[in-house]
Structure formats: structure tokens, C-alpha cells
Amino acid sequence: MANNGSEALEILAHVHSYAVTQALVAACHLRLFDHLDSEEGLTVQQVVSTIHTDVIATQELLNALMSLGYLEKIESKGYGKPTYRNTPQASKYLVTTSTESLYPYVMIQGQVAYPVQSNFKYAVQEGQPQVGRTFGQGKTFADIIHKDSKKAMGFFASKHALSRVFHTPVILDRSEERRVGKECRSRWSPYH
């Protein structure tokens, strides 16, 4: 049976998907899509000056996001430098002020879910959630958001973002998550 390498490429694509996700999370963390949400876009140097990053690393991030279909590169006429701007998809789902922004969901995944997933090997070996190993406290995700108001607000914002985009109410089906959500809302209410 001949092997054309497609099976190996599929495995490599899965291995590299983590880097793709990290590029997207980093761009959201830097609010890069907010800054590139214009018709004219920004040059690499303008981006660096705006978000205070390294020139070479920023160029690599912009190129990665372009190859993923989130950015467009606009070649200038004459001797000017090219600019980068969002694709319509990035403007709709990754700009923080968009009504259909998935920014909160991307951020909570980057802050909580991905760090926990880095301990997946231990979850398989031990058959236990890895929240405690990852964050040094609690046993469940609900424990973490109960103790950290920033993560709690990010969690609820992410659920609302999914609800807006998919036009479906997001229901927290576990009683512990409902309990923690109720406590978080009452604790951080502006009237409390």
C-alpha cells in the first residue's frame, strides 16, 4: 500500500493546531483585531507602536493570522509599506465591540480551559479533573470561578457571547455551576 504522506500531514496538522489556537488567543489578548478593524489597516510598525510588541514577533503573528484567514495584507502602491486589516470574519467575531464578538469566549478558553488541558495526561492517568494541579486550588472549574472574580466575569461573558452568536440561550446544566453563578452575580452586583 502506497503512502502519499497525507496521513502524516494530518497528524502534523493536529500537532500544530495548538500553535494556531495560541496565535488566536494571543491576538485577542493584545486586542489586535480591535486595532486592525479599519479599511486602511496598519503597517507592522504602526501595530508595534500601538500594542507595544516586538517587531519580528509581531510580523510573524500577523503573517500567521493572515494565513489562517483572519487578516488581509494590503500591498501599497509605490514604495509604501503594506498594511494589515481584519477580514470580515475577524471584524464580526473577534473585535471586542462587535455585537457577535466571540472575544470573551476566546479569552476564557485561553485563561482557564487551555491551561487545564495542558494536564490532560494526568487526567487520563488519574481519572481526576486537573483544575487543582493547574491552578493550585479547588477541584472543579466552578471552584476557580467562585474564587476569582475576573475569571467568573469572563466565564459568564463567554456564555453570553455564545448565546448571542448562536441565538440560543446557554443553559448551565450542573447545579454547582448554577450555584456559583448566583453567588458571583450577587457578590459582584453594582448594588451589593
Coordinates of N, CA and C in Angstrom, one line a residue:
M1 N 0.8 -1.2 0.0 CA 0.0 0.0 0.0 C 0.9 1.2 0.0
A2 N 0.7 2.1 -1.0 CA 1.5 3.3 -1.1 C 1.0 4.4 -0.1
N3 N 2.0 5.1 0.4 CA 1.7 6.1 1.4 C 2.1 7.5 0.7
N4 N 1.2 8.3 0.5 CA 1.5 9.6 -0.1 C 1.8 10.7 0.9
G5 N 1.9 10.4 2.1 CA 2.2 11.3 3.2 C 1.0 12.1 3.7
S6 N -0.2 11.9 3.2 CA -1.4 12.6 3.7 C -1.7 12.2 5.1
E7 N -1.5 11.0 5.5 CA -1.8 10.6 6.9 C -0.8 11.3 7.8
A8 N 0.4 11.4 7.4 CA 1.4 12.1 8.3 C 1.1 13.5 8.4
L9 N 0.7 14.1 7.3 CA 0.3 15.5 7.3 C -0.9 15.8 8.2
E10 N -1.8 14.9 8.2 CA -3.0 15.1 9.1 C -2.5 15.1 10.6
I11 N -1.6 14.2 10.9 CA -1.1 14.1 12.3 C -0.4 15.4 12.6
L12 N 0.5 15.9 11.7 CA 1.2 17.1 11.9 C 0.2 18.3 12.1
A13 N -0.8 18.3 11.3 CA -1.8 19.4 11.4 C -2.4 19.4 12.8
H14 N -2.7 18.2 13.3 CA -3.3 18.2 14.7 C -2.2 18.7 15.7
V15 N -1.0 18.3 15.6 CA 0.0 18.7 16.5 C 0.2 20.2 16.5
H16 N 0.1 20.8 15.3 CA 0.3 22.2 15.1 C -0.9 23.1 15.4
S17 N -2.1 22.4 15.6 CA -3.3 23.2 15.9 C -3.2 23.9 17.2
Y18 N -2.4 23.4 18.1 CA -2.2 24.1 19.4 C -1.6 25.5 19.1
A19 N -0.6 25.6 18.3 CA 0.1 26.8 17.9 C -0.9 27.8 17.3
V20 N -1.8 27.3 16.4 CA -2.8 28.1 15.8 C -3.7 28.7 16.8
T21 N -4.2 27.9 17.8 CA -5.0 28.4 18.8 C -4.3 29.4 19.7
Q22 N -3.0 29.2 20.0 CA -2.3 30.2 20.8 C -2.1 31.5 20.0
A23 N -1.9 31.5 18.7 CA -1.8 32.7 17.9 C -3.1 33.5 18.0
L24 N -4.2 32.8 17.9 CA -5.5 33.5 18.0 C -5.8 34.0 19.4
V25 N -5.4 33.3 20.5 CA -5.6 33.8 21.8 C -4.7 35.0 22.1
A26 N -3.4 34.9 21.6 CA -2.5 36.0 21.8 C -3.0 37.3 21.1
A27 N -3.5 37.1 19.9 CA -4.0 38.3 19.2 C -5.2 38.9 19.9
C28 N -6.1 38.1 20.4 CA -7.2 38.6 21.2 C -6.7 39.3 22.5
H29 N -5.8 38.6 23.2 CA -5.3 39.2 24.4 C -4.7 40.6 24.1
L30 N -4.0 40.7 23.0 CA -3.4 42.0 22.6 C -4.4 43.0 22.0
R31 N -5.7 42.5 21.8 CA -6.7 43.3 21.2 C -6.3 43.7 19.8
L32 N -5.6 42.9 19.1 CA -5.1 43.2 17.8 C -6.2 43.4 16.8
F33 N -7.2 42.6 16.9 CA -8.3 42.8 15.9 C -9.1 44.1 16.1
D34 N -9.1 44.6 17.3 CA -9.7 45.9 17.5 C -8.9 47.0 16.8
H35 N -7.6 46.9 16.8 CA -6.7 47.9 16.2 C -6.7 47.8 14.7
L36 N -7.0 46.6 14.1 CA -6.9 46.4 12.7 C -8.3 46.4 12.0
D37 N -9.3 46.9 12.8 CA -10.7 47.0 12.2 C -10.9 48.3 11.5
S38 N -10.2 48.5 10.4 CA -10.4 49.7 9.6 C -10.1 49.3 8.1
E39 N -10.6 50.1 7.3 CA -10.5 49.9 5.8 C -9.0 50.0 5.4
E40 N -8.3 51.0 5.9 CA -6.9 51.2 5.5 C -5.9 50.3 6.2
G41 N -6.2 49.8 7.4 CA -5.3 48.9 8.1 C -4.1 49.6 8.7
L42 N -3.2 48.8 9.3 CA -2.0 49.4 9.9 C -0.8 48.7 9.3
T43 N 0.4 49.4 9.3 CA 1.6 48.7 8.9 C 2.1 48.0 10.2
V44 N 3.1 47.1 10.0 CA 3.7 46.4 11.1 C 4.2 47.4 12.1
Q45 N 4.9 48.4 11.7 CA 5.4 49.4 12.7 C 4.3 50.1 13.4
Q46 N 3.2 50.4 12.8 CA 2.1 51.0 13.5 C 1.5 50.1 14.5
V47 N 1.4 48.8 14.2 CA 0.9 47.8 15.1 C 1.8 47.7 16.3
V48 N 3.1 47.6 16.1 CA 4.1 47.5 17.2 C 4.0 48.7 18.1
S49 N 3.9 49.9 17.5 CA 3.7 51.1 18.3 C 2.5 51.2 19.1
T50 N 1.4 50.6 18.6 CA 0.1 50.6 19.2 C 0.0 49.6 20.4
I51 N 0.5 48.4 20.1 CA 0.3 47.3 21.1 C 1.6 47.0 21.9
H52 N 2.7 47.7 21.6 CA 3.9 47.6 22.3 C 4.5 46.2 22.3
T53 N 4.8 45.7 21.1 CA 5.3 44.4 21.0 C 6.6 44.4 20.1
D54 N 7.3 43.3 20.0 CA 8.5 43.1 19.3 C 8.1 43.1 17.8
V55 N 9.0 43.8 17.0 CA 8.7 43.9 15.5 C 8.7 42.5 14.8
I56 N 9.7 41.7 15.0 CA 9.8 40.4 14.3 C 8.7 39.5 14.8
A57 N 8.5 39.4 16.1 CA 7.4 38.5 16.6 C 6.0 39.0 16.1
T58 N 5.8 40.3 16.0 CA 4.5 40.9 15.6 C 4.3 40.5 14.1
Q59 N 5.4 40.7 13.3 CA 5.3 40.3 11.9 C 4.9 38.9 11.7
E60 N 5.5 38.0 12.5 CA 5.2 36.6 12.4 C 3.8 36.3 12.8
L61 N 3.3 37.0 13.9 CA 1.9 36.8 14.3 C 0.9 37.3 13.2
L62 N 1.2 38.5 12.6 CA 0.4 39.0 11.5 C 0.3 38.0 10.4
N63 N 1.5 37.5 10.0 CA 1.5 36.5 8.9 C 0.8 35.3 9.2
A64 N 0.9 34.8 10.4 CA 0.1 33.6 10.8 C -1.4 33.8 10.8
L65 N -1.8 35.0 11.3 CA -3.2 35.3 11.3 C -3.7 35.5 9.8
M66 N -2.9 36.0 9.0 CA -3.2 36.2 7.6 C -3.4 34.8 6.9
S67 N -2.5 33.9 7.2 CA -2.6 32.5 6.6 C -3.8 31.8 7.1
L68 N -4.2 32.1 8.3 CA -5.4 31.5 8.9 C -6.7 32.1 8.4
G69 N -6.6 33.2 7.7 CA -7.8 33.8 7.1 C -8.4 34.9 8.0
Y70 N -7.7 35.4 9.0 CA -8.3 36.4 9.9 C -7.9 37.8 9.5
L71 N -6.8 37.9 8.8 CA -6.3 39.2 8.3 C -6.0 39.2 6.8
E72 N -6.1 40.4 6.3 CA -5.7 40.6 4.9 C -4.5 41.6 4.8
K73 N -3.6 41.3 3.9 CA -2.4 42.1 3.7 C -2.7 43.0 2.5
I74 N -2.5 44.3 2.6 CA -2.8 45.2 1.5 C -1.5 45.8 1.1
E75 N -1.0 45.4 -0.1 CA 0.2 45.9 -0.7 C 0.0 47.3 -1.1
S76 N 0.9 48.2 -0.7 CA 0.8 49.6 -1.1 C 1.3 49.8 -2.5
K77 N 0.8 50.8 -3.1 CA 1.3 51.2 -4.4 C 2.5 52.1 -4.2
G78 N 3.5 51.9 -5.0 CA 4.7 52.7 -4.9 C 5.7 52.1 -3.9
Y79 N 6.3 52.9 -3.0 CA 7.3 52.5 -2.1 C 6.8 52.3 -0.7
G80 N 5.5 52.5 -0.4 CA 4.9 52.4 0.9 C 5.0 51.0 1.4
K81 N 4.8 50.9 2.7 CA 4.8 49.5 3.3 C 3.4 49.0 3.3
P82 N 3.3 47.6 3.2 CA 2.0 47.0 3.2 C 1.3 47.2 4.6
T83 N 0.0 47.1 4.6 CA -0.8 47.2 5.8 C -1.6 45.9 6.0
Y84 N -2.0 45.7 7.2 CA -2.9 44.6 7.6 C -4.2 45.1 8.1
R85 N -5.2 44.4 7.8 CA -6.6 44.7 8.3 C -7.3 43.4 8.5
N86 N -8.4 43.5 9.2 CA -9.2 42.3 9.5 C -10.0 41.9 8.3
T87 N -10.2 40.6 8.2 CA -11.2 40.1 7.2 C -12.6 40.3 7.8
P88 N -13.6 40.2 7.0 CA -15.0 40.4 7.6 C -15.3 39.5 8.7
Q89 N -14.8 38.2 8.6 CA -15.0 37.2 9.7 C -14.4 37.7 11.0
A90 N -13.1 38.2 11.0 CA -12.5 38.7 12.2 C -13.2 39.9 12.7
S91 N -13.6 40.8 11.9 CA -14.4 42.0 12.3 C -15.7 41.6 13.0
K92 N -16.3 40.6 12.5 CA -17.6 40.2 13.0 C -17.5 39.5 14.4
Y93 N -16.5 38.6 14.5 CA -16.4 37.7 15.6 C -15.3 38.0 16.6
L94 N -14.3 38.8 16.2 CA -13.1 38.9 17.1 C -12.8 40.3 17.6
V95 N -13.6 41.3 17.1 CA -13.5 42.7 17.6 C -14.3 42.8 18.9
T96 N -13.8 43.3 19.9 CA -14.5 43.3 21.2 C -15.8 44.1 21.2
T97 N -16.0 45.1 20.3 CA -17.2 45.9 20.3 C -18.3 45.3 19.4
S98 N -18.0 44.3 18.7 CA -19.0 43.7 17.8 C -20.1 43.0 18.6
T99 N -21.3 43.2 18.1 CA -22.4 42.5 18.8 C -22.4 41.0 18.8
E100 N -21.6 40.4 17.9 CA -21.4 39.0 17.8 C -20.0 38.5 18.2
S101 N -19.3 39.3 18.9 CA -18.0 39.0 19.3 C -17.8 37.8 20.1
L102 N -16.9 36.9 19.7 CA -16.5 35.7 20.5 C -15.3 36.0 21.4
Y103 N -14.9 37.2 21.4 CA -13.7 37.6 22.2 C -13.8 37.1 23.6
P104 N -14.9 37.2 24.4 CA -14.9 36.7 25.8 C -14.7 35.2 25.8
Y105 N -15.2 34.5 24.8 CA -15.1 33.0 24.8 C -13.6 32.7 24.5
V106 N -13.0 33.3 23.6 CA -11.6 33.0 23.3 C -10.7 33.3 24.5
M107 N -11.0 34.4 25.2 CA -10.2 34.8 26.3 C -10.4 33.8 27.5
I108 N -11.6 33.4 27.8 CA -11.7 32.4 28.9 C -11.1 31.1 28.6
Q109 N -11.2 30.7 27.3 CA -10.5 29.5 26.9 C -9.0 29.6 27.1
G110 N -8.4 30.7 26.7 CA -7.0 30.9 26.9 C -6.6 31.0 28.4
Q111 N -7.4 31.5 29.2 CA -7.1 31.7 30.6 C -7.4 30.5 31.5
V112 N -8.3 29.7 31.1 CA -8.7 28.6 32.0 C -8.7 27.3 31.3
A113 N -9.4 27.1 30.2 CA -9.5 25.8 29.6 C -8.2 25.3 29.1
Y114 N -7.4 26.1 28.3 CA -6.2 25.6 27.8 C -5.1 25.2 28.8
P115 N -5.0 26.0 29.9 CA -4.0 25.6 30.9 C -4.4 24.3 31.6
V116 N -5.7 24.1 31.8 CA -6.2 22.8 32.3 C -5.9 21.6 31.4
Q117 N -6.1 21.9 30.1 CA -5.9 20.8 29.1 C -4.4 20.5 29.0
S118 N -3.5 21.4 29.4 CA -2.1 21.0 29.4 C -1.8 19.9 30.3
N119 N -2.7 19.6 31.3 CA -2.5 18.5 32.2 C -3.4 17.3 31.8
F120 N -3.7 17.2 30.6 CA -4.6 16.1 30.1 C -4.0 14.7 30.4
K121 N -2.7 14.6 30.3 CA -2.1 13.3 30.5 C -2.4 12.8 31.9
Y122 N -2.3 13.8 32.9 CA -2.6 13.4 34.3 C -4.1 13.0 34.5
A123 N -5.0 13.7 33.8 CA -6.4 13.4 33.9 C -6.6 12.0 33.4
V124 N -6.0 11.5 32.4 CA -6.1 10.2 31.9 C -5.5 9.2 32.9
Q125 N -4.3 9.5 33.4 CA -3.7 8.6 34.3 C -4.4 8.5 35.6
E126 N -4.9 9.6 36.1 CA -5.5 9.6 37.5 C -7.1 9.5 37.5
G127 N -7.7 9.8 36.3 CA -9.1 9.8 36.2 C -9.7 10.9 37.0
Q128 N -9.0 12.0 37.2 CA -9.5 13.1 38.0 C -9.4 14.4 37.3
P129 N -10.2 15.4 37.6 CA -10.1 16.7 37.0 C -8.8 17.3 37.4
Q130 N -8.2 18.2 36.6 CA -6.9 18.7 36.8 C -6.9 20.2 37.1
V131 N -8.0 20.7 37.6 CA -8.1 22.1 38.0 C -7.1 22.4 39.1
G132 N -7.1 21.6 40.1 CA -6.2 21.8 41.3 C -4.8 21.8 40.9
R133 N -4.4 20.8 40.0 CA -3.0 20.8 39.6 C -2.6 22.0 38.8
T134 N -3.6 22.5 38.0 CA -3.3 23.6 37.1 C -3.2 24.9 37.9
F135 N -4.2 25.2 38.8 CA -4.4 26.4 39.4 C -4.0 26.4 40.9
G136 N -3.7 25.2 41.4 CA -3.3 25.1 42.8 C -4.4 25.3 43.8
Q137 N -5.6 25.3 43.4 CA -6.7 25.5 44.3 C -8.0 24.8 43.7
G138 N -8.9 24.4 44.5 CA -10.2 23.9 44.0 C -10.1 22.6 43.3
K139 N -11.2 21.9 43.1 CA -11.2 20.7 42.4 C -12.0 20.8 41.1
T140 N -12.8 21.8 40.9 CA -13.7 22.0 39.7 C -13.5 23.4 39.2
F141 N -14.0 23.5 38.0 CA -13.9 24.8 37.3 C -14.8 25.8 38.2
A142 N -15.9 25.3 38.7 CA -16.8 26.2 39.5 C -16.0 26.7 40.7
D143 N -15.2 25.9 41.3 CA -14.4 26.4 42.5 C -13.5 27.6 42.0
I144 N -12.9 27.5 40.8 CA -12.0 28.5 40.4 C -12.7 29.8 40.1
I145 N -13.9 29.7 39.4 CA -14.6 31.0 39.1 C -15.2 31.6 40.4
H146 N -15.5 30.7 41.3 CA -16.1 31.2 42.6 C -15.1 32.0 43.4
K147 N -13.8 31.7 43.2 CA -12.7 32.4 44.0 C -12.1 33.5 43.2
D148 N -12.3 33.6 41.9 CA -11.6 34.6 41.1 C -12.7 35.4 40.3
S149 N -12.9 36.7 40.7 CA -14.0 37.4 40.0 C -13.7 37.7 38.6
K150 N -12.4 37.9 38.2 CA -12.1 38.1 36.8 C -12.5 36.9 35.9
K151 N -12.1 35.7 36.4 CA -12.4 34.5 35.7 C -13.9 34.3 35.6
A152 N -14.6 34.6 36.7 CA -16.1 34.4 36.8 C -16.7 35.3 35.8
M153 N -16.3 36.6 35.7 CA -16.9 37.5 34.8 C -16.6 37.1 33.3
G154 N -15.4 36.6 33.1 CA -15.0 36.1 31.8 C -15.8 34.9 31.4
F155 N -16.1 34.0 32.4 CA -16.9 32.8 32.1 C -18.3 33.2 31.7
F156 N -18.9 34.1 32.4 CA -20.3 34.5 32.1 C -20.4 35.3 30.8
A157 N -19.4 36.1 30.6 CA -19.3 36.9 29.3 C -19.2 35.9 28.1
S158 N -18.4 34.9 28.3 CA -18.2 33.9 27.2 C -19.5 33.2 26.9
K159 N -20.2 32.8 28.0 CA -21.5 32.2 27.7 C -22.5 33.1 27.0
H160 N -22.5 34.4 27.4 CA -23.4 35.3 26.7 C -23.0 35.5 25.3
A161 N -21.6 35.5 25.0 CA -21.1 35.7 23.6 C -21.6 34.5 22.8
L162 N -21.5 33.3 23.3 CA -22.0 32.1 22.5 C -23.5 32.2 22.3
S163 N -24.2 32.7 23.3 CA -25.7 32.8 23.2 C -26.0 33.8 22.1
R164 N -25.3 35.0 22.0 CA -25.6 36.0 21.0 C -25.3 35.5 19.6
V165 N -24.2 34.8 19.5 CA -23.8 34.4 18.1 C -24.7 33.3 17.6
F166 N -25.0 32.3 18.5 CA -25.8 31.2 18.0 C -27.3 31.4 18.3
H167 N -27.7 32.5 18.8 CA -29.1 32.8 19.0 C -29.8 31.7 19.8
T168 N -29.1 31.2 20.8 CA -29.6 30.2 21.7 C -29.3 30.5 23.1
P169 N -30.2 30.3 24.0 CA -29.8 30.5 25.4 C -28.8 29.4 25.8
V170 N -27.8 29.8 26.6 CA -26.9 28.9 27.1 C -27.3 28.5 28.5
I171 N -27.6 27.3 28.7 CA -28.1 26.8 30.0 C -26.9 26.1 30.7
L172 N -26.7 26.5 31.9 CA -25.7 25.8 32.8 C -26.4 24.7 33.4
D173 N -26.2 23.5 33.0 CA -27.0 22.3 33.5 C -26.5 21.7 34.8
R174 N -25.4 22.1 35.3 CA -24.9 21.5 36.5 C -25.3 22.4 37.7
S175 N -25.9 21.8 38.8 CA -26.3 22.6 39.9 C -25.2 23.4 40.5
E176 N -24.0 22.9 40.5 CA -22.8 23.6 41.1 C -22.5 24.9 40.3
E177 N -22.6 24.8 39.0 CA -22.3 26.0 38.2 C -23.4 27.0 38.4
R178 N -24.7 26.6 38.5 CA -25.7 27.5 38.8 C -25.6 28.2 40.1
R179 N -25.2 27.4 41.1 CA -24.9 28.0 42.5 C -23.8 29.0 42.5
V180 N -22.7 28.7 41.8 CA -21.6 29.6 41.8 C -22.0 30.8 41.0
G181 N -22.7 30.7 39.9 CA -23.1 31.8 39.1 C -24.0 32.7 39.9
K182 N -24.9 32.2 40.7 CA -25.8 33.0 41.5 C -25.0 33.8 42.5
E183 N -24.0 33.1 43.2 CA -23.1 33.8 44.1 C -22.3 34.8 43.5
C184 N -21.8 34.6 42.3 CA -20.9 35.6 41.6 C -21.7 36.8 41.3
R185 N -22.9 36.6 40.7 CA -23.8 37.7 40.4 C -24.1 38.6 41.6
S186 N -24.4 37.9 42.7 CA -24.8 38.7 43.9 C -23.6 39.4 44.5
R187 N -22.4 38.7 44.5 CA -21.2 39.3 45.1 C -20.7 40.5 44.3
W188 N -20.8 40.4 43.0 CA -20.2 41.5 42.2 C -21.3 42.4 41.5
S189 N -22.5 42.3 42.1 CA -23.5 43.2 41.6 C -23.2 44.6 42.0
P190 N -23.4 45.6 41.1 CA -23.1 47.0 41.4 C -23.9 47.5 42.6
Y191 N -25.0 46.8 43.0 CA -25.8 47.3 44.1 C -25.5 46.5 45.4
H192 N -24.6 45.6 45.4 CA -24.2 44.8 46.6 C -23.3 45.6 47.5

